PDB file of C-alpha atoms in Angstrom:
ATOM      1  CA  MET L 144     -27.408 -23.822  20.896  1.00 39.00           C
ATOM      2  CA  THR L 145     -27.023 -20.817  23.531  1.00 42.00           C
ATOM      3  CA  GLY L 146     -23.358 -21.058  24.283  1.00 47.00           C
ATOM      4  CA  SER L 147     -20.218 -23.160  24.688  1.00 45.00           C
ATOM      5  CA  THR L 148     -17.048 -22.828  26.770  1.00 46.00           C
ATOM      6  CA  ASP L 149     -13.621 -24.314  25.801  1.00 45.00           C
ATOM      7  CA  VAL L 150     -11.483 -23.756  28.830  1.00 46.00           C
ATOM      8  CA  THR L 151      -8.432 -24.950  27.212  1.00 44.00           C
ATOM      9  CA  GLY L 152      -7.991 -21.599  25.208  1.00 41.00           C
ATOM     10  CA  SER L 153      -7.005 -23.561  22.167  1.00 39.00           C
ATOM     11  CA  THR L 154      -7.621 -22.321  18.534  1.00 33.00           C
ATOM     12  CA  ASP L 155      -8.392 -24.477  15.734  1.00 33.00           C
ATOM     13  CA  VAL L 156      -6.527 -24.265  12.293  1.00 30.00           C
ATOM     14  CA  THR L 157      -7.884 -26.404   9.525  1.00 27.00           C
ATOM     15  CA  GLY L 158      -5.681 -29.145   8.314  1.00 29.00           C
ATOM     16  CA  SER L 159      -3.573 -28.694  11.404  1.00 28.00           C
ATOM     17  CA  THR L 160      -1.459 -31.664  12.939  1.00 27.00           C
ATOM     18  CA  ASP L 161      -2.790 -32.967  16.199  1.00 31.00           C
ATOM     19  CA  VAL L 162      -0.448 -33.713  19.342  1.00 30.00           C
ATOM     20  CA  THR L 163      -0.160 -37.370  18.328  1.00 30.00           C
ATOM     21  CA  GLY L 164       1.730 -36.281  15.107  1.00 31.00           C
ATOM     22  CA  SER L 165      -0.844 -37.615  12.584  1.00 31.00           C
ATOM     23  CA  THR L 166      -3.145 -35.371  10.400  1.00 30.00           C
ATOM     24  CA  ASP L 167      -6.837 -35.652  11.374  1.00 34.00           C
ATOM     25  CA  VAL L 168      -8.779 -34.011   8.429  1.00 32.00           C
ATOM     26  CA  THR L 169     -11.660 -36.546   8.076  1.00 32.00           C
ATOM     27  CA  GLY L 170     -12.365 -37.550  11.624  1.00 37.00           C
ATOM     28  CA  SER L 171     -11.062 -40.792  11.544  1.00 38.00           C
ATOM     29  CA  THR L 172      -9.986 -42.812  14.385  1.00 41.00           C
ATOM     30  CA  ASP L 173      -6.606 -42.019  15.680  1.00 45.00           C
ATOM     31  CA  VAL L 174      -6.597 -42.701  19.344  1.00 45.00           C
ATOM     32  CA  THR L 175      -3.061 -43.532  20.519  1.00 51.00           C
ATOM     33  CA  GLY L 176      -3.316 -44.057  24.231  1.00 62.00           C
ATOM     34  CA  THR L 177      -1.404 -40.972  24.859  1.00 86.00           C
ATOM     35  CA  ASP L 178      -4.366 -38.624  24.085  1.00 92.00           C
ATOM     36  CA  PRO L 179      -5.493 -36.253  26.864  1.00 95.00           C
ATOM     37  CA  ARG L 180      -8.647 -37.116  28.771  1.00 96.00           C
ATOM     38  CA  TRP L 181     -11.532 -34.814  28.705  1.00 97.00           C
ATOM     39  CA  VAL L 182     -14.703 -33.945  30.459  1.00 97.00           C
ATOM     40  CA  ALA L 183     -17.661 -32.583  28.570  1.00 96.00           C
ATOM     41  CA  PHE L 184     -20.785 -31.092  30.273  1.00 96.00           C
ATOM     42  CA  VAL L 185     -23.414 -30.928  27.876  1.00 95.00           C
ATOM     43  CA  THR L 186     -26.732 -29.365  28.648  1.00 95.00           C
ATOM     44  CA  GLY L 187     -29.334 -30.806  26.421  1.00 95.00           C
ATOM     45  CA  ALA L 188     -33.200 -30.762  25.732  1.00 93.00           C
ATOM     46  CA  ASP L 189     -35.317 -33.007  27.957  1.00 91.00           C
ATOM     47  CA  ARG L 190     -36.596 -34.942  25.190  1.00 91.00           C
ATOM     48  CA  ALA L 191     -36.287 -38.259  23.414  1.00 91.00           C
ATOM     49  CA  GLY L 192     -33.393 -38.486  20.955  1.00 92.00           C
ATOM     50  CA  THR L 193     -31.096 -35.934  22.848  1.00 94.00           C
ATOM     51  CA  LEU L 194     -28.760 -38.824  24.240  1.00 93.00           C
ATOM     52  CA  THR L 195     -28.931 -40.849  20.983  1.00 94.00           C
ATOM     53  CA  ALA L 196     -27.890 -37.566  18.801  1.00 95.00           C
ATOM     54  CA  LEU L 197     -24.924 -36.774  21.347  1.00 95.00           C
ATOM     55  CA  THR L 198     -23.624 -40.478  21.166  1.00 94.00           C
ATOM     56  CA  ASN L 199     -23.669 -40.737  17.442  1.00 95.00           C
ATOM     57  CA  VAL L 200     -21.530 -37.618  17.138  1.00 96.00           C
ATOM     58  CA  PHE L 201     -18.812 -39.528  19.226  1.00 95.00           C
ATOM     59  CA  SER L 202     -19.504 -42.834  17.464  1.00 93.00           C
ATOM     60  CA  THR L 203     -19.355 -41.676  13.962  1.00 93.00           C
ATOM     61  CA  ARG L 204     -15.958 -40.075  14.684  1.00 92.00           C
ATOM     62  CA  GLY L 205     -14.500 -43.216  16.206  1.00 90.00           C
ATOM     63  CA  VAL L 206     -14.394 -41.741  19.698  1.00 93.00           C
ATOM     64  CA  ASN L 207     -15.424 -43.975  22.835  1.00 90.00           C
ATOM     65  CA  PHE L 208     -16.812 -42.707  26.022  1.00 91.00           C
ATOM     66  CA  GLU L 209     -14.811 -43.664  29.128  1.00 93.00           C
ATOM     67  CA  SER L 210     -18.009 -42.836  31.007  1.00 92.00           C
ATOM     68  CA  LEU L 211     -21.333 -41.072  30.306  1.00 93.00           C
ATOM     69  CA  SER L 212     -24.017 -39.970  32.768  1.00 92.00           C
ATOM     70  CA  ALA L 213     -27.195 -38.199  32.677  1.00 90.00           C
ATOM     71  CA  GLY L 214     -27.914 -35.773  35.615  1.00 81.00           C
ATOM     72  CA  SER L 215     -31.121 -34.024  36.755  1.00 76.00           C
ATOM     73  CA  VAL L 216     -33.476 -32.162  34.695  1.00 81.00           C
ATOM     74  CA  GLU L 217     -34.351 -28.534  35.454  1.00 82.00           C
ATOM     75  CA  GLY L 218     -37.175 -27.201  33.322  1.00 86.00           C
ATOM     76  CA  ASP L 219     -36.634 -28.588  29.970  1.00 89.00           C
ATOM     77  CA  ALA L 220     -33.132 -29.423  29.887  1.00 91.00           C
ATOM     78  CA  GLY L 221     -30.753 -31.802  31.382  1.00 92.00           C
ATOM     79  CA  LEU L 222     -27.049 -32.291  32.117  1.00 93.00           C
ATOM     80  CA  ILE L 223     -24.984 -35.044  30.358  1.00 95.00           C
ATOM     81  CA  VAL L 224     -21.377 -35.603  31.554  1.00 96.00           C
ATOM     82  CA  VAL L 225     -19.200 -37.441  29.086  1.00 96.00           C
ATOM     83  CA  THR L 226     -15.511 -38.451  29.721  1.00 96.00           C
ATOM     84  CA  PHE L 227     -13.449 -39.238  26.628  1.00 96.00           C
ATOM     85  CA  LEU L 228      -9.959 -39.782  25.373  1.00 96.00           C
ATOM     86  CA  ALA L 229      -9.010 -37.634  22.084  1.00 95.00           C
ATOM     87  CA  SER L 230      -6.297 -35.271  20.629  1.00 94.00           C
ATOM     88  CA  ASP L 231      -6.893 -31.902  21.138  1.00 94.00           C
ATOM     89  CA  ARG L 232      -7.928 -31.355  17.339  1.00 94.00           C
ATOM     90  CA  ARG L 233     -10.256 -34.259  17.713  1.00 94.00           C
ATOM     91  CA  ARG L 234     -11.877 -32.678  20.875  1.00 95.00           C
ATOM     92  CA  ARG L 235     -12.301 -29.496  18.954  1.00 95.00           C
ATOM     93  CA  LEU L 236     -13.929 -31.265  16.139  1.00 95.00           C
ATOM     94  CA  LEU L 237     -16.338 -33.158  18.489  1.00 95.00           C
ATOM     95  CA  ILE L 238     -17.313 -30.003  20.516  1.00 95.00           C
ATOM     96  CA  ARG L 239     -18.081 -28.172  17.249  1.00 96.00           C
ATOM     97  CA  THR L 240     -20.418 -30.879  15.943  1.00 96.00           C
ATOM     98  CA  VAL L 241     -22.091 -31.254  19.482  1.00 96.00           C
ATOM     99  CA  GLU L 242     -22.818 -27.530  19.645  1.00 96.00           C
ATOM    100  CA  ARG L 243     -24.506 -27.754  16.363  1.00 96.00           C
ATOM    101  CA  LEU L 244     -26.977 -30.342  17.408  1.00 96.00           C
ATOM    102  CA  ALA L 245     -30.403 -28.693  17.675  1.00 95.00           C
ATOM    103  CA  VAL L 246     -31.105 -30.444  21.117  1.00 95.00           C
ATOM    104  CA  VAL L 247     -27.981 -28.938  22.674  1.00 96.00           C
ATOM    105  CA  ARG L 248     -28.048 -25.713  24.632  1.00 94.00           C
ATOM    106  CA  SER L 249     -24.363 -25.451  25.935  1.00 94.00           C
ATOM    107  CA  VAL L 250     -21.201 -27.430  26.201  1.00 95.00           C
ATOM    108  CA  GLU L 251     -18.231 -26.929  28.512  1.00 95.00           C
ATOM    109  CA  VAL L 252     -15.153 -28.884  28.164  1.00 96.00           C
ATOM    110  CA  TYR L 253     -12.257 -29.340  30.604  1.00 96.00           C
ATOM    111  CA  PRO L 254      -9.139 -31.202  30.948  1.00 96.00           C
ATOM    112  CA  ALA L 255     -10.016 -34.133  33.222  1.00 95.00           C
ATOM    113  CA  GLU L 256      -7.156 -33.133  35.489  1.00 94.00           C
ATOM    114  CA  ASP L 257      -8.426 -29.626  35.775  1.00 95.00           C
ATOM    115  CA  SER L 258      -9.198 -28.696  39.395  1.00 93.00           C
ATOM    116  CA  ALA L 259     -12.668 -27.368  38.183  1.00 93.00           C
ATOM    117  CA  VAL L 260     -13.687 -30.930  37.595  1.00 95.00           C
ATOM    118  CA  ARG L 261     -15.025 -32.375  40.737  1.00 96.00           C
ATOM    119  CA  ALA L 262     -16.292 -35.556  41.655  1.00 96.00           C
ATOM    120  CA  ALA L 263     -17.780 -37.619  44.591  1.00 96.00           C
ATOM    121  CA  ALA L 264     -17.682 -41.121  45.467  1.00 95.00           C
ATOM    122  CA  VAL L 265     -19.185 -43.543  48.003  1.00 94.00           C
ATOM    123  CA  VAL L 266     -16.783 -46.213  49.205  1.00 90.00           C
ATOM    124  CA  GLN L 267     -17.182 -49.019  51.435  1.00 86.00           C
ATOM    125  CA  LEU L 268     -14.378 -51.075  53.050  1.00 80.00           C
ATOM    126  CA  PRO L 269     -14.673 -54.622  54.311  1.00 79.00           C
ATOM    127  CA  ARG L 270     -14.894 -55.336  57.954  1.00 74.00           C
ATOM    128  CA  GLY L 271     -11.149 -55.324  59.216  1.00 73.00           C
ATOM    129  CA  GLY L 272     -10.239 -51.975  57.242  1.00 71.00           C
ATOM    130  CA  GLU L 273     -10.923 -48.503  58.459  1.00 76.00           C
ATOM    131  CA  PHE L 274     -11.238 -45.832  55.787  1.00 81.00           C
ATOM    132  CA  ALA L 275      -8.352 -43.407  55.284  1.00 84.00           C
ATOM    133  CA  PRO L 276      -7.526 -41.710  52.037  1.00 89.00           C
ATOM    134  CA  PRO L 277      -4.302 -42.532  50.378  1.00 89.00           C
ATOM    135  CA  GLU L 278      -1.239 -40.123  51.307  1.00 92.00           C
ATOM    136  CA  GLY L 279      -1.426 -37.058  48.896  1.00 91.00           C
ATOM    137  CA  ALA L 280      -5.117 -37.260  47.978  1.00 93.00           C
ATOM    138  CA  ASP L 281      -6.676 -33.825  48.785  1.00 94.00           C
ATOM    139  CA  VAL L 282     -10.320 -34.903  49.604  1.00 95.00           C
ATOM    140  CA  ARG L 283     -12.965 -34.165  52.188  1.00 95.00           C
ATOM    141  CA  TRP L 284     -14.694 -37.235  53.514  1.00 92.00           C
ATOM    142  CA  SER L 285     -17.564 -37.829  55.792  1.00 91.00           C
ATOM    143  CA  GLY L 286     -19.227 -40.598  57.523  1.00 88.00           C
ATOM    144  CA  ASP L 287     -18.517 -43.464  59.821  1.00 83.00           C
ATOM    145  CA  SER L 288     -14.998 -44.764  58.863  1.00 78.00           C
ATOM    146  CA  THR L 289     -15.839 -47.839  61.103  1.00 79.00           C
ATOM    147  CA  PRO L 290     -15.135 -50.909  58.908  1.00 77.00           C
ATOM    148  CA  GLY L 291     -18.047 -51.988  56.787  1.00 78.00           C
ATOM    149  CA  ARG L 292     -19.702 -48.693  56.760  1.00 82.00           C
ATOM    150  CA  PRO L 293     -19.971 -46.177  53.711  1.00 88.00           C
ATOM    151  CA  VAL L 294     -17.927 -43.003  53.578  1.00 91.00           C
ATOM    152  CA  LEU L 295     -18.688 -40.051  51.103  1.00 95.00           C
ATOM    153  CA  VAL L 296     -15.481 -38.664  49.505  1.00 95.00           C
ATOM    154  CA  GLU L 297     -15.374 -35.428  47.535  1.00 96.00           C
ATOM    155  CA  GLY L 298     -12.588 -33.539  45.642  1.00 96.00           C
ATOM    156  CA  THR L 299     -11.071 -33.185  42.280  1.00 96.00           C
ATOM    157  CA  LEU L 300     -11.836 -36.054  39.838  1.00 96.00           C
ATOM    158  CA  ALA L 301      -8.233 -37.245  39.971  1.00 95.00           C
ATOM    159  CA  ASP L 302      -8.037 -37.333  43.735  1.00 96.00           C
ATOM    160  CA  VAL L 303     -11.215 -38.926  43.993  1.00 95.00           C
ATOM    161  CA  GLU L 304     -10.329 -41.514  41.418  1.00 95.00           C
ATOM    162  CA  ARG L 305      -7.044 -42.196  43.496  1.00 94.00           C
ATOM    163  CA  VAL L 306      -9.225 -42.860  46.451  1.00 93.00           C
ATOM    164  CA  VAL L 307     -11.432 -45.285  44.685  1.00 93.00           C
ATOM    165  CA  ALA L 308      -8.402 -47.073  43.227  1.00 92.00           C
ATOM    166  CA  HIS L 309      -6.766 -47.327  46.611  1.00 91.00           C
ATOM    167  CA  VAL L 310      -9.800 -48.723  48.633  1.00 89.00           C
ATOM    168  CA  CYS L 311     -10.550 -51.209  45.745  1.00 89.00           C
ATOM    169  CA  ALA L 312      -6.941 -52.406  46.177  1.00 88.00           C
ATOM    170  CA  LEU L 313      -7.762 -52.844  49.694  1.00 85.00           C
ATOM    171  CA  GLY L 314     -10.747 -54.963  49.008  1.00 85.00           C
ATOM    172  CA  ALA L 315     -13.761 -52.556  49.153  1.00 84.00           C
ATOM    173  CA  LEU L 316     -17.193 -53.745  49.179  1.00 79.00           C
ATOM    174  CA  SER L 317     -18.405 -51.235  46.913  1.00 78.00           C
ATOM    175  CA  ALA L 318     -17.487 -47.957  45.237  1.00 81.00           C
ATOM    176  CA  GLY L 319     -19.422 -45.601  43.252  1.00 88.00           C
ATOM    177  CA  LEU L 320     -18.169 -42.383  41.501  1.00 92.00           C
ATOM    178  CA  VAL L 321     -20.138 -39.449  39.960  1.00 94.00           C
ATOM    179  CA  ILE L 322     -18.576 -36.428  38.257  1.00 94.00           C
ATOM    180  CA  LEU L 323     -20.265 -33.329  39.740  1.00 93.00           C
ATOM    181  CA  PRO L 324     -21.493 -30.265  37.665  1.00 88.00           C
ATOM    182  CA  PRO L 325     -19.405 -27.270  37.546  1.00 82.00           C
ATOM    183  CA  VAL L 326     -20.190 -24.942  40.137  1.00 77.00           C
ATOM    184  CA  ASP L 327     -19.055 -21.891  38.306  1.00 62.00           C
ATOM    185  CA  THR L 328     -20.221 -22.004  34.384  1.00 48.00           C
ATOM    186  CA  ALA L 329     -17.894 -18.902  33.651  1.00 46.00           C
ATOM    187  CA  PRO L 330     -14.675 -20.014  32.081  1.00 44.00           C
ATOM    188  CA  PRO L 331     -11.391 -19.528  34.232  1.00 40.00           C
ATOM    189  CA  THR L 332      -9.527 -16.311  33.666  1.00 35.00           C
TER     190      THR L 332
END
């Protein structure tokens, strides 16, 4: 493992109480629905077993993925993006364990609402509905907004998810979303 970044700036105190009010010492499941949502960018070796090792860390600690995607491979390493819900304490435990995997090169973790977490989506409205992002969604979009034509939308994860939810409510023919790799790998100051 060559490096890791935890952009939350939190510290770990053994035996501390997590934000849900329960003590998590063993890694037992305690997802309350009020747990924060996280996005982890994991750079791992391009070899059999890397994804299995990563998913096993989450599974054995009772944490489910909201989403998981494997990105492009450059040289002998690839990017895996995972979104999940966990208390801050459980997130620290997961990341420490992931960092120790021999197949992992680096880990960056961000709160899902962090403006550094960017996403893109392709949306297609049915005939009769022209594309327009919902009010307050700060996104860039391109393409032919004529009904029935696909449009590419880019912005923060939260804003792009709002757009996708909006077009789905309008009867979108299709919508696909991908979380983009961080542009700057240095932790925010």
